[in-house]
Amino acid sequence: MSALPSDPAGQLAAAESARQRLAASLGTPAWFHTWLGVATTVQIGAVAYGLSDDASGPRLVAVALGALFFAVVVAVLWLRFRRLNGARVGGLFSKALMGTSNRAALAETAGLGVAVWAGLVGLWWLVALASVSGGVGYAVSARLWWRDYQRDPASHAHGDSRGMLAVVGLATVAGLVALLVLG
Amino acid sequence: MTGIDPLIHPPARLQLMTMLTAVSEVEFVTLREALGVSDSVLSKHVSALARAGYVAMRKGVLDGRRTTWVKLTKSGGRALRAHTSALRALIEAVDERLLP
């Protein structure tokens, strides 16, 4: 039978301090946000090109290559983070890398929407601008998520469930296929 | 005192379990450095918590070396919440006695 803690407030403060210390010791690998932004830019641009009337050859290939590039970059960034820190943070994967946070979803959707429309009407400078904007927005949202995590690690450490990520992934693929078929 | 968990009662274990709420899974070495204890001390704490089902361990390989990954289980999370709630209740009880 254990005795009552002599200093419960001190114990709680020390525990909280330890959690903050661990979170503060974690860091993102070099060029983390830059690569994430580039991958998102390429993916948006590839979709816009794949859905445009000007695209020659199998349009699905352009879309697939963009998605593949994005997936490879995300996987590499995730592995580099784990190797650098000796830790996995589920929230980083789903909210920052996979973009399930509201900010990331908004940035990507807005960029994608404008880029696809611009591709359909042949405004290629706008396709480039919208793709880059979407990529920058996505990267900034990831950086903001990281800032929120560092401030309150317990609330942000755990991301979406695998089931939810699978649903998001399937919905994205289904949406792209529908656009390709309808386009 | 109801809710005070004797397994989480030692300050180092409370810190360890609280740290695990900041990550999904963490390598033993990272945990040891953040907690500032020796391998053997951490190993004893983690083993005790694992026997109770509060944490889970798995072996892995990172950069060609064998590693041990540790994570908080759902029952561990529930136990931690109950324990910290009991500590807060204790603090409030003391405050009520001291305040007029």
PDB file of C-alpha atoms in Angstrom:
ATOM      1  CA  MET A   1       0.000   0.000   0.000  1.00  0.00           C
ATOM      2  CA  SER A   2       1.542   3.281  -1.044  1.00  0.00           C
ATOM      3  CA  ALA A   3       1.515   6.409   1.085  1.00  0.00           C
ATOM      4  CA  LEU A   4      -0.201   9.564  -0.103  1.00  0.00           C
ATOM      5  CA  PRO A   5       2.052  11.741  -2.241  1.00  0.00           C
ATOM      6  CA  SER A   6       3.712  14.394  -0.131  1.00  0.00           C
ATOM      7  CA  ASP A   7       3.763  16.984  -2.906  1.00  0.00           C
ATOM      8  CA  PRO A   8       1.077  16.192  -5.534  1.00  0.00           C
ATOM      9  CA  ALA A   9       1.324  19.628  -7.135  1.00  0.00           C
ATOM     10  CA  GLY A  10       5.068  19.251  -7.502  1.00  0.00           C
ATOM     11  CA  GLN A  11       4.670  15.768  -8.982  1.00  0.00           C
ATOM     12  CA  LEU A  12       2.159  16.986 -11.567  1.00  0.00           C
ATOM     13  CA  ALA A  13       4.350  19.961 -12.457  1.00  0.00           C
ATOM     14  CA  ALA A  14       7.395  17.714 -12.859  1.00  0.00           C
ATOM     15  CA  ALA A  15       5.433  15.312 -15.067  1.00  0.00           C
ATOM     16  CA  GLU A  16       4.175  18.142 -17.260  1.00  0.00           C
ATOM     17  CA  SER A  17       7.686  19.549 -17.454  1.00  0.00           C
ATOM     18  CA  ALA A  18       9.024  16.143 -18.534  1.00  0.00           C
ATOM     19  CA  ARG A  19       6.427  15.938 -21.317  1.00  0.00           C
ATOM     20  CA  GLN A  20       7.304  19.415 -22.564  1.00  0.00           C
ATOM     21  CA  ARG A  21      10.992  18.521 -22.404  1.00  0.00           C
ATOM     22  CA  LEU A  22      10.455  15.474 -24.595  1.00  0.00           C
ATOM     23  CA  ALA A  23       8.345  17.401 -27.112  1.00  0.00           C
ATOM     24  CA  ALA A  24      10.890  20.225 -27.202  1.00  0.00           C
ATOM     25  CA  SER A  25      13.695  17.750 -27.883  1.00  0.00           C
ATOM     26  CA  LEU A  26      11.973  16.575 -31.085  1.00  0.00           C
ATOM     27  CA  GLY A  27      12.636  18.375 -34.333  1.00  0.00           C
ATOM     28  CA  THR A  28      11.758  18.124 -37.993  1.00  0.00           C
ATOM     29  CA  PRO A  29      14.499  17.009 -40.415  1.00  0.00           C
ATOM     30  CA  ALA A  30      16.238  19.566 -42.619  1.00  0.00           C
ATOM     31  CA  TRP A  31      14.121  20.846 -45.528  1.00  0.00           C
ATOM     32  CA  PHE A  32      11.084  19.053 -44.095  1.00  0.00           C
ATOM     33  CA  HIS A  33       8.530  21.744 -44.897  1.00  0.00           C
ATOM     34  CA  THR A  34      10.201  22.694 -48.171  1.00  0.00           C
ATOM     35  CA  TRP A  35       9.974  19.118 -49.488  1.00  0.00           C
ATOM     36  CA  LEU A  36       6.396  18.853 -48.317  1.00  0.00           C
ATOM     37  CA  GLY A  37       5.517  22.039 -50.178  1.00  0.00           C
ATOM     38  CA  VAL A  38       7.319  20.885 -53.327  1.00  0.00           C
ATOM     39  CA  ALA A  39       5.561  17.509 -53.255  1.00  0.00           C
ATOM     40  CA  THR A  40       2.167  19.164 -52.877  1.00  0.00           C
ATOM     41  CA  THR A  41       2.937  21.641 -55.663  1.00  0.00           C
ATOM     42  CA  VAL A  42       3.924  18.815 -58.019  1.00  0.00           C
ATOM     43  CA  GLN A  43       0.841  16.813 -57.108  1.00  0.00           C
ATOM     44  CA  ILE A  44      -1.538  19.718 -57.729  1.00  0.00           C
ATOM     45  CA  GLY A  45       0.199  20.593 -60.978  1.00  0.00           C
ATOM     46  CA  ALA A  46       0.084  16.979 -62.136  1.00  0.00           C
ATOM     47  CA  VAL A  47      -3.645  16.722 -61.469  1.00  0.00           C
ATOM     48  CA  ALA A  48      -4.314  20.010 -63.274  1.00  0.00           C
ATOM     49  CA  TYR A  49      -2.271  18.831 -66.255  1.00  0.00           C
ATOM     50  CA  GLY A  50      -3.885  15.403 -66.226  1.00  0.00           C
ATOM     51  CA  LEU A  51      -7.374  16.877 -66.328  1.00  0.00           C
ATOM     52  CA  SER A  52      -6.625  19.526 -68.951  1.00  0.00           C
ATOM     53  CA  ASP A  53      -7.708  19.232 -72.559  1.00  0.00           C
ATOM     54  CA  ASP A  54      -4.158  19.948 -73.699  1.00  0.00           C
ATOM     55  CA  ALA A  55      -2.748  16.844 -72.094  1.00  0.00           C
ATOM     56  CA  SER A  56      -1.472  14.346 -74.587  1.00  0.00           C
ATOM     57  CA  GLY A  57      -0.903  10.678 -73.929  1.00  0.00           C
ATOM     58  CA  PRO A  58      -2.392   8.806 -71.045  1.00  0.00           C
ATOM     59  CA  ARG A  59      -3.559  11.530 -68.672  1.00  0.00           C
ATOM     60  CA  LEU A  60      -3.887   9.087 -65.847  1.00  0.00           C
ATOM     61  CA  VAL A  61      -0.093   8.637 -65.917  1.00  0.00           C
ATOM     62  CA  ALA A  62       0.486  12.316 -65.067  1.00  0.00           C
ATOM     63  CA  VAL A  63      -1.938  12.154 -62.155  1.00  0.00           C
ATOM     64  CA  ALA A  64      -0.485   8.858 -60.946  1.00  0.00           C
ATOM     65  CA  LEU A  65       3.094  10.150 -61.149  1.00  0.00           C
ATOM     66  CA  GLY A  66       2.159  13.255 -59.152  1.00  0.00           C
ATOM     67  CA  ALA A  67       0.474  11.125 -56.482  1.00  0.00           C
ATOM     68  CA  LEU A  68       3.419   8.709 -56.441  1.00  0.00           C
ATOM     69  CA  PHE A  69       5.911  11.547 -55.997  1.00  0.00           C
ATOM     70  CA  PHE A  70       3.856  12.933 -53.122  1.00  0.00           C
ATOM     71  CA  ALA A  71       3.599   9.500 -51.476  1.00  0.00           C
ATOM     72  CA  VAL A  72       7.347   8.882 -51.773  1.00  0.00           C
ATOM     73  CA  VAL A  73       8.222  12.286 -50.302  1.00  0.00           C
ATOM     74  CA  VAL A  74       5.789  11.775 -47.390  1.00  0.00           C
ATOM     75  CA  ALA A  75       7.199   8.295 -46.694  1.00  0.00           C
ATOM     76  CA  VAL A  76      10.792   9.552 -46.761  1.00  0.00           C
ATOM     77  CA  LEU A  77       9.987  12.518 -44.494  1.00  0.00           C
ATOM     78  CA  TRP A  78       8.169  10.234 -42.055  1.00  0.00           C
ATOM     79  CA  LEU A  79      11.130   7.814 -41.915  1.00  0.00           C
ATOM     80  CA  ARG A  80      13.641  10.651 -41.549  1.00  0.00           C
ATOM     81  CA  PHE A  81      11.653  12.109 -38.658  1.00  0.00           C
ATOM     82  CA  ARG A  82      11.575   8.735 -36.902  1.00  0.00           C
ATOM     83  CA  ARG A  83      15.279   8.174 -37.473  1.00  0.00           C
ATOM     84  CA  LEU A  84      16.230  11.671 -36.318  1.00  0.00           C
ATOM     85  CA  ASN A  85      14.155  11.651 -33.137  1.00  0.00           C
ATOM     86  CA  GLY A  86      13.662   8.027 -32.174  1.00  0.00           C
ATOM     87  CA  ALA A  87       9.983   8.767 -31.866  1.00  0.00           C
ATOM     88  CA  ARG A  88       6.763   8.519 -33.843  1.00  0.00           C
ATOM     89  CA  VAL A  89       4.117  11.218 -33.585  1.00  0.00           C
ATOM     90  CA  GLY A  90       0.877  10.074 -35.200  1.00  0.00           C
ATOM     91  CA  GLY A  91      -0.484  13.600 -35.398  1.00  0.00           C
ATOM     92  CA  LEU A  92       2.480  14.679 -37.497  1.00  0.00           C
ATOM     93  CA  PHE A  93       1.749  11.945 -40.011  1.00  0.00           C
ATOM     94  CA  SER A  94      -1.966  12.515 -40.410  1.00  0.00           C
ATOM     95  CA  LYS A  95      -2.369  16.247 -39.753  1.00  0.00           C
ATOM     96  CA  ALA A  96       0.866  17.629 -41.225  1.00  0.00           C
ATOM     97  CA  LEU A  97       2.082  15.084 -43.783  1.00  0.00           C
ATOM     98  CA  MET A  98      -1.230  13.657 -44.999  1.00  0.00           C
ATOM     99  CA  GLY A  99      -2.906  17.052 -44.653  1.00  0.00           C
ATOM    100  CA  THR A 100      -6.008  16.107 -42.688  1.00  0.00           C
ATOM    101  CA  SER A 101      -5.901  19.337 -40.678  1.00  0.00           C
ATOM    102  CA  ASN A 102      -8.437  21.967 -41.711  1.00  0.00           C
ATOM    103  CA  ARG A 103      -5.713  24.412 -42.752  1.00  0.00           C
ATOM    104  CA  ALA A 104      -3.900  21.880 -44.960  1.00  0.00           C
ATOM    105  CA  ALA A 105      -7.120  20.616 -46.525  1.00  0.00           C
ATOM    106  CA  LEU A 106      -8.222  24.176 -47.286  1.00  0.00           C
ATOM    107  CA  ALA A 107      -4.865  25.139 -48.817  1.00  0.00           C
ATOM    108  CA  GLU A 108      -4.703  22.051 -51.005  1.00  0.00           C
ATOM    109  CA  THR A 109      -8.354  22.128 -52.070  1.00  0.00           C
ATOM    110  CA  ALA A 110      -8.199  25.829 -52.971  1.00  0.00           C
ATOM    111  CA  GLY A 111      -4.957  25.387 -54.906  1.00  0.00           C
ATOM    112  CA  LEU A 112      -6.259  22.285 -56.663  1.00  0.00           C
ATOM    113  CA  GLY A 113      -9.572  23.874 -57.578  1.00  0.00           C
ATOM    114  CA  VAL A 114      -7.990  26.958 -59.132  1.00  0.00           C
ATOM    115  CA  ALA A 115      -5.263  24.915 -60.861  1.00  0.00           C
ATOM    116  CA  VAL A 116      -7.728  22.463 -62.423  1.00  0.00           C
ATOM    117  CA  TRP A 117      -9.972  25.270 -63.661  1.00  0.00           C
ATOM    118  CA  ALA A 118      -6.978  27.175 -65.040  1.00  0.00           C
ATOM    119  CA  GLY A 119      -5.768  24.004 -66.784  1.00  0.00           C
ATOM    120  CA  LEU A 120      -9.151  23.458 -68.400  1.00  0.00           C
ATOM    121  CA  VAL A 121      -9.199  27.011 -69.802  1.00  0.00           C
ATOM    122  CA  GLY A 122      -5.533  26.917 -70.766  1.00  0.00           C
ATOM    123  CA  LEU A 123      -4.176  29.502 -68.322  1.00  0.00           C
ATOM    124  CA  TRP A 124      -0.904  27.717 -67.579  1.00  0.00           C
ATOM    125  CA  TRP A 125       0.662  30.576 -65.677  1.00  0.00           C
ATOM    126  CA  LEU A 126      -2.300  30.384 -63.297  1.00  0.00           C
ATOM    127  CA  VAL A 127      -1.872  26.610 -63.015  1.00  0.00           C
ATOM    128  CA  ALA A 128       1.707  27.189 -61.874  1.00  0.00           C
ATOM    129  CA  LEU A 129       0.691  29.966 -59.483  1.00  0.00           C
ATOM    130  CA  ALA A 130      -2.156  27.974 -57.939  1.00  0.00           C
ATOM    131  CA  SER A 131       0.024  24.865 -57.602  1.00  0.00           C
ATOM    132  CA  VAL A 132       2.780  26.785 -55.850  1.00  0.00           C
ATOM    133  CA  SER A 133       0.238  28.582 -53.647  1.00  0.00           C
ATOM    134  CA  GLY A 134      -1.329  25.268 -52.666  1.00  0.00           C
ATOM    135  CA  GLY A 135       2.088  23.817 -51.909  1.00  0.00           C
ATOM    136  CA  VAL A 136       3.158  26.809 -49.831  1.00  0.00           C
ATOM    137  CA  GLY A 137      -0.150  26.787 -47.953  1.00  0.00           C
ATOM    138  CA  TYR A 138       0.228  23.075 -47.247  1.00  0.00           C
ATOM    139  CA  ALA A 139       3.775  23.543 -45.956  1.00  0.00           C
ATOM    140  CA  VAL A 140       2.780  26.523 -43.820  1.00  0.00           C
ATOM    141  CA  SER A 141      -0.108  24.570 -42.317  1.00  0.00           C
ATOM    142  CA  ALA A 142       2.340  21.782 -41.433  1.00  0.00           C
ATOM    143  CA  ARG A 143       4.618  24.302 -39.739  1.00  0.00           C
ATOM    144  CA  LEU A 144       1.685  25.758 -37.804  1.00  0.00           C
ATOM    145  CA  TRP A 145       0.646  22.264 -36.734  1.00  0.00           C
ATOM    146  CA  TRP A 146       4.182  21.651 -35.465  1.00  0.00           C
ATOM    147  CA  ARG A 147       4.040  24.888 -33.474  1.00  0.00           C
ATOM    148  CA  ASP A 148       0.719  23.816 -31.924  1.00  0.00           C
ATOM    149  CA  TYR A 149       2.177  20.406 -31.106  1.00  0.00           C
ATOM    150  CA  GLN A 150       5.171  21.908 -29.351  1.00  0.00           C
ATOM    151  CA  ARG A 151       2.894  24.112 -27.265  1.00  0.00           C
ATOM    152  CA  ASP A 152       0.476  21.329 -26.299  1.00  0.00           C
ATOM    153  CA  PRO A 153       1.941  17.929 -27.222  1.00  0.00           C
ATOM    154  CA  ALA A 154      -0.653  15.794 -25.438  1.00  0.00           C
ATOM    155  CA  SER A 155      -3.557  17.269 -27.417  1.00  0.00           C
ATOM    156  CA  HIS A 156      -1.837  16.950 -30.781  1.00  0.00           C
ATOM    157  CA  ALA A 157       0.303  13.815 -30.537  1.00  0.00           C
ATOM    158  CA  HIS A 158      -2.263  11.379 -31.795  1.00  0.00           C
ATOM    159  CA  GLY A 159      -3.571  11.724 -35.298  1.00  0.00           C
ATOM    160  CA  ASP A 160      -6.492  10.240 -37.132  1.00  0.00           C
ATOM    161  CA  SER A 161      -7.138   6.512 -36.994  1.00  0.00           C
ATOM    162  CA  ARG A 162      -5.939   4.243 -39.787  1.00  0.00           C
ATOM    163  CA  GLY A 163      -9.565   3.750 -40.783  1.00  0.00           C
ATOM    164  CA  MET A 164     -10.075   7.481 -41.170  1.00  0.00           C
ATOM    165  CA  LEU A 165      -6.862   7.841 -43.184  1.00  0.00           C
ATOM    166  CA  ALA A 166      -7.956   4.959 -45.419  1.00  0.00           C
ATOM    167  CA  VAL A 167     -11.328   6.642 -45.993  1.00  0.00           C
ATOM    168  CA  VAL A 168      -9.629   9.954 -46.859  1.00  0.00           C
ATOM    169  CA  GLY A 169      -7.228   8.179 -49.225  1.00  0.00           C
ATOM    170  CA  LEU A 170      -9.995   6.247 -50.962  1.00  0.00           C
ATOM    171  CA  ALA A 171     -12.144   9.371 -51.276  1.00  0.00           C
ATOM    172  CA  THR A 172      -9.212  11.242 -52.853  1.00  0.00           C
ATOM    173  CA  VAL A 173      -8.540   8.464 -55.357  1.00  0.00           C
ATOM    174  CA  ALA A 174     -12.247   8.126 -56.141  1.00  0.00           C
ATOM    175  CA  GLY A 175     -12.511  11.875 -56.694  1.00  0.00           C
ATOM    176  CA  LEU A 176      -9.545  11.902 -59.065  1.00  0.00           C
ATOM    177  CA  VAL A 177     -10.877   8.922 -61.021  1.00  0.00           C
ATOM    178  CA  ALA A 178     -14.297  10.578 -61.281  1.00  0.00           C
ATOM    179  CA  LEU A 179     -12.715  13.801 -62.550  1.00  0.00           C
ATOM    180  CA  LEU A 180     -10.692  11.872 -65.110  1.00  0.00           C
ATOM    181  CA  VAL A 181     -13.705   9.914 -66.318  1.00  0.00           C
ATOM    182  CA  LEU A 182     -15.962  12.966 -66.459  1.00  0.00           C
ATOM    183  CA  GLY A 183     -13.207  15.104 -67.969  1.00  0.00           C
TER     184      GLY A 183
ATOM    185  CA  MET B   1      -6.997   7.815  -1.288  1.00  0.00           C
ATOM    186  CA  THR B   2      -9.174   6.537  -4.133  1.00  0.00           C
ATOM    187  CA  GLY B   3      -7.588   6.790  -7.560  1.00  0.00           C
ATOM    188  CA  ILE B   4      -3.978   6.981  -6.431  1.00  0.00           C
ATOM    189  CA  ASP B   5      -2.367   4.205  -8.430  1.00  0.00           C
ATOM    190  CA  PRO B   6       0.547   2.616  -6.557  1.00  0.00           C
ATOM    191  CA  LEU B   7       2.149   1.626  -9.866  1.00  0.00           C
ATOM    192  CA  ILE B   8       2.229   5.214 -11.130  1.00  0.00           C
ATOM    193  CA  HIS B   9       2.872   6.677  -7.685  1.00  0.00           C
ATOM    194  CA  PRO B  10       6.704   6.900  -7.988  1.00  0.00           C
ATOM    195  CA  PRO B  11       7.485  10.312  -9.558  1.00  0.00           C
ATOM    196  CA  ALA B  12       9.727   8.799 -12.246  1.00  0.00           C
ATOM    197  CA  ARG B  13       6.890   6.531 -13.457  1.00  0.00           C
ATOM    198  CA  LEU B  14       4.409   9.390 -13.471  1.00  0.00           C
ATOM    199  CA  GLN B  15       6.868  11.402 -15.561  1.00  0.00           C
ATOM    200  CA  LEU B  16       7.525   8.451 -17.853  1.00  0.00           C
ATOM    201  CA  MET B  17       3.847   7.809 -18.519  1.00  0.00           C
ATOM    202  CA  THR B  18       3.109  11.508 -18.972  1.00  0.00           C
ATOM    203  CA  MET B  19       5.942  11.754 -21.490  1.00  0.00           C
ATOM    204  CA  LEU B  20       4.419   8.905 -23.467  1.00  0.00           C
ATOM    205  CA  THR B  21       1.275  10.995 -24.020  1.00  0.00           C
ATOM    206  CA  ALA B  22       3.393  13.329 -26.195  1.00  0.00           C
ATOM    207  CA  VAL B  23       4.200  10.627 -28.752  1.00  0.00           C
ATOM    208  CA  SER B  24       2.634   7.608 -30.393  1.00  0.00           C
ATOM    209  CA  GLU B  25       5.715   5.528 -29.781  1.00  0.00           C
ATOM    210  CA  VAL B  26       9.227   6.314 -28.601  1.00  0.00           C
ATOM    211  CA  GLU B  27      12.561   4.576 -28.645  1.00  0.00           C
ATOM    212  CA  PHE B  28      13.958   3.407 -25.316  1.00  0.00           C
ATOM    213  CA  VAL B  29      17.105   5.531 -25.740  1.00  0.00           C
ATOM    214  CA  THR B  30      15.123   8.707 -26.451  1.00  0.00           C
ATOM    215  CA  LEU B  31      12.992   8.070 -23.391  1.00  0.00           C
ATOM    216  CA  ARG B  32      16.045   7.447 -21.220  1.00  0.00           C
ATOM    217  CA  GLU B  33      17.722  10.681 -22.308  1.00  0.00           C
ATOM    218  CA  ALA B  34      14.574  12.760 -21.815  1.00  0.00           C
ATOM    219  CA  LEU B  35      13.944  11.241 -18.400  1.00  0.00           C
ATOM    220  CA  GLY B  36      17.587  11.502 -17.335  1.00  0.00           C
ATOM    221  CA  VAL B  37      17.891   8.038 -15.793  1.00  0.00           C
ATOM    222  CA  SER B  38      20.111   5.031 -16.410  1.00  0.00           C
ATOM    223  CA  ASP B  39      19.270   2.088 -18.675  1.00  0.00           C
ATOM    224  CA  SER B  40      18.639  -0.217 -15.743  1.00  0.00           C
ATOM    225  CA  VAL B  41      16.377   2.207 -13.877  1.00  0.00           C
ATOM    226  CA  LEU B  42      14.286   2.903 -16.944  1.00  0.00           C
ATOM    227  CA  SER B  43      14.161  -0.784 -17.788  1.00  0.00           C
ATOM    228  CA  LYS B  44      12.782  -1.602 -14.328  1.00  0.00           C
ATOM    229  CA  HIS B  45      10.101   1.083 -14.563  1.00  0.00           C
ATOM    230  CA  VAL B  46       9.073   0.124 -18.090  1.00  0.00           C
ATOM    231  CA  SER B  47       8.972  -3.575 -17.236  1.00  0.00           C
ATOM    232  CA  ALA B  48       6.777  -2.945 -14.200  1.00  0.00           C
ATOM    233  CA  LEU B  49       4.389  -0.802 -16.221  1.00  0.00           C
ATOM    234  CA  ALA B  50       4.379  -3.339 -19.062  1.00  0.00           C
ATOM    235  CA  ARG B  51       3.468  -6.167 -16.664  1.00  0.00           C
ATOM    236  CA  ALA B  52       0.449  -4.102 -15.613  1.00  0.00           C
ATOM    237  CA  GLY B  53      -0.468  -3.510 -19.239  1.00  0.00           C
ATOM    238  CA  TYR B  54       0.075   0.246 -18.940  1.00  0.00           C
ATOM    239  CA  VAL B  55       2.777   0.378 -21.611  1.00  0.00           C
ATOM    240  CA  ALA B  56       3.622  -1.887 -24.532  1.00  0.00           C
ATOM    241  CA  MET B  57       7.074  -2.691 -25.850  1.00  0.00           C
ATOM    242  CA  ARG B  58       8.213  -4.002 -29.192  1.00  0.00           C
ATOM    243  CA  LYS B  59      11.613  -4.768 -30.638  1.00  0.00           C
ATOM    244  CA  GLY B  60      12.701  -3.061 -33.815  1.00  0.00           C
ATOM    245  CA  VAL B  61      15.725  -2.155 -35.920  1.00  0.00           C
ATOM    246  CA  LEU B  62      16.839   1.422 -36.580  1.00  0.00           C
ATOM    247  CA  ASP B  63      19.939   2.155 -38.676  1.00  0.00           C
ATOM    248  CA  GLY B  64      21.022  -1.440 -38.340  1.00  0.00           C
ATOM    249  CA  ARG B  65      20.872  -1.529 -34.541  1.00  0.00           C
ATOM    250  CA  ARG B  66      18.307  -3.288 -32.399  1.00  0.00           C
ATOM    251  CA  THR B  67      15.966  -0.935 -30.597  1.00  0.00           C
ATOM    252  CA  THR B  68      13.067  -1.158 -28.208  1.00  0.00           C
ATOM    253  CA  TRP B  69      10.008   0.969 -28.822  1.00  0.00           C
ATOM    254  CA  VAL B  70       7.673   1.900 -25.986  1.00  0.00           C
ATOM    255  CA  LYS B  71       4.128   3.240 -26.131  1.00  0.00           C
ATOM    256  CA  LEU B  72       1.308   3.986 -23.746  1.00  0.00           C
ATOM    257  CA  THR B  73      -1.607   1.542 -23.964  1.00  0.00           C
ATOM    258  CA  LYS B  74      -5.274   2.512 -23.714  1.00  0.00           C
ATOM    259  CA  SER B  75      -5.516   1.083 -20.215  1.00  0.00           C
ATOM    260  CA  GLY B  76      -2.318   2.954 -19.344  1.00  0.00           C
ATOM    261  CA  GLY B  77      -3.886   6.180 -20.559  1.00  0.00           C
ATOM    262  CA  ARG B  78      -6.988   5.537 -18.460  1.00  0.00           C
ATOM    263  CA  ALA B  79      -4.880   4.740 -15.401  1.00  0.00           C
ATOM    264  CA  LEU B  80      -2.819   7.888 -15.899  1.00  0.00           C
ATOM    265  CA  ARG B  81      -5.944  10.051 -16.178  1.00  0.00           C
ATOM    266  CA  ALA B  82      -7.390   8.504 -13.017  1.00  0.00           C
ATOM    267  CA  HIS B  83      -4.124   8.982 -11.150  1.00  0.00           C
ATOM    268  CA  THR B  84      -3.672  12.617 -12.168  1.00  0.00           C
ATOM    269  CA  SER B  85      -7.327  13.319 -11.331  1.00  0.00           C
ATOM    270  CA  ALA B  86      -6.746  11.864  -7.877  1.00  0.00           C
ATOM    271  CA  LEU B  87      -3.673  14.046  -7.443  1.00  0.00           C
ATOM    272  CA  ARG B  88      -5.663  17.134  -8.443  1.00  0.00           C
ATOM    273  CA  ALA B  89      -8.431  16.179  -6.027  1.00  0.00           C
ATOM    274  CA  LEU B  90      -5.824  15.864  -3.306  1.00  0.00           C
ATOM    275  CA  ILE B  91      -4.486  19.330  -4.112  1.00  0.00           C
ATOM    276  CA  GLU B  92      -8.019  20.776  -3.973  1.00  0.00           C
ATOM    277  CA  ALA B  93      -8.700  19.060  -0.660  1.00  0.00           C
ATOM    278  CA  VAL B  94      -5.554  20.548   0.822  1.00  0.00           C
ATOM    279  CA  ASP B  95      -6.436  23.991  -0.564  1.00  0.00           C
ATOM    280  CA  GLU B  96      -9.912  23.798   0.983  1.00  0.00           C
ATOM    281  CA  ARG B  97      -8.424  23.020   4.376  1.00  0.00           C
ATOM    282  CA  LEU B  98      -5.939  25.854   4.203  1.00  0.00           C
ATOM    283  CA  LEU B  99      -8.236  28.510   2.796  1.00  0.00           C
ATOM    284  CA  PRO B 100     -10.702  30.188   5.194  1.00  0.00           C
TER     285      PRO B 100
END
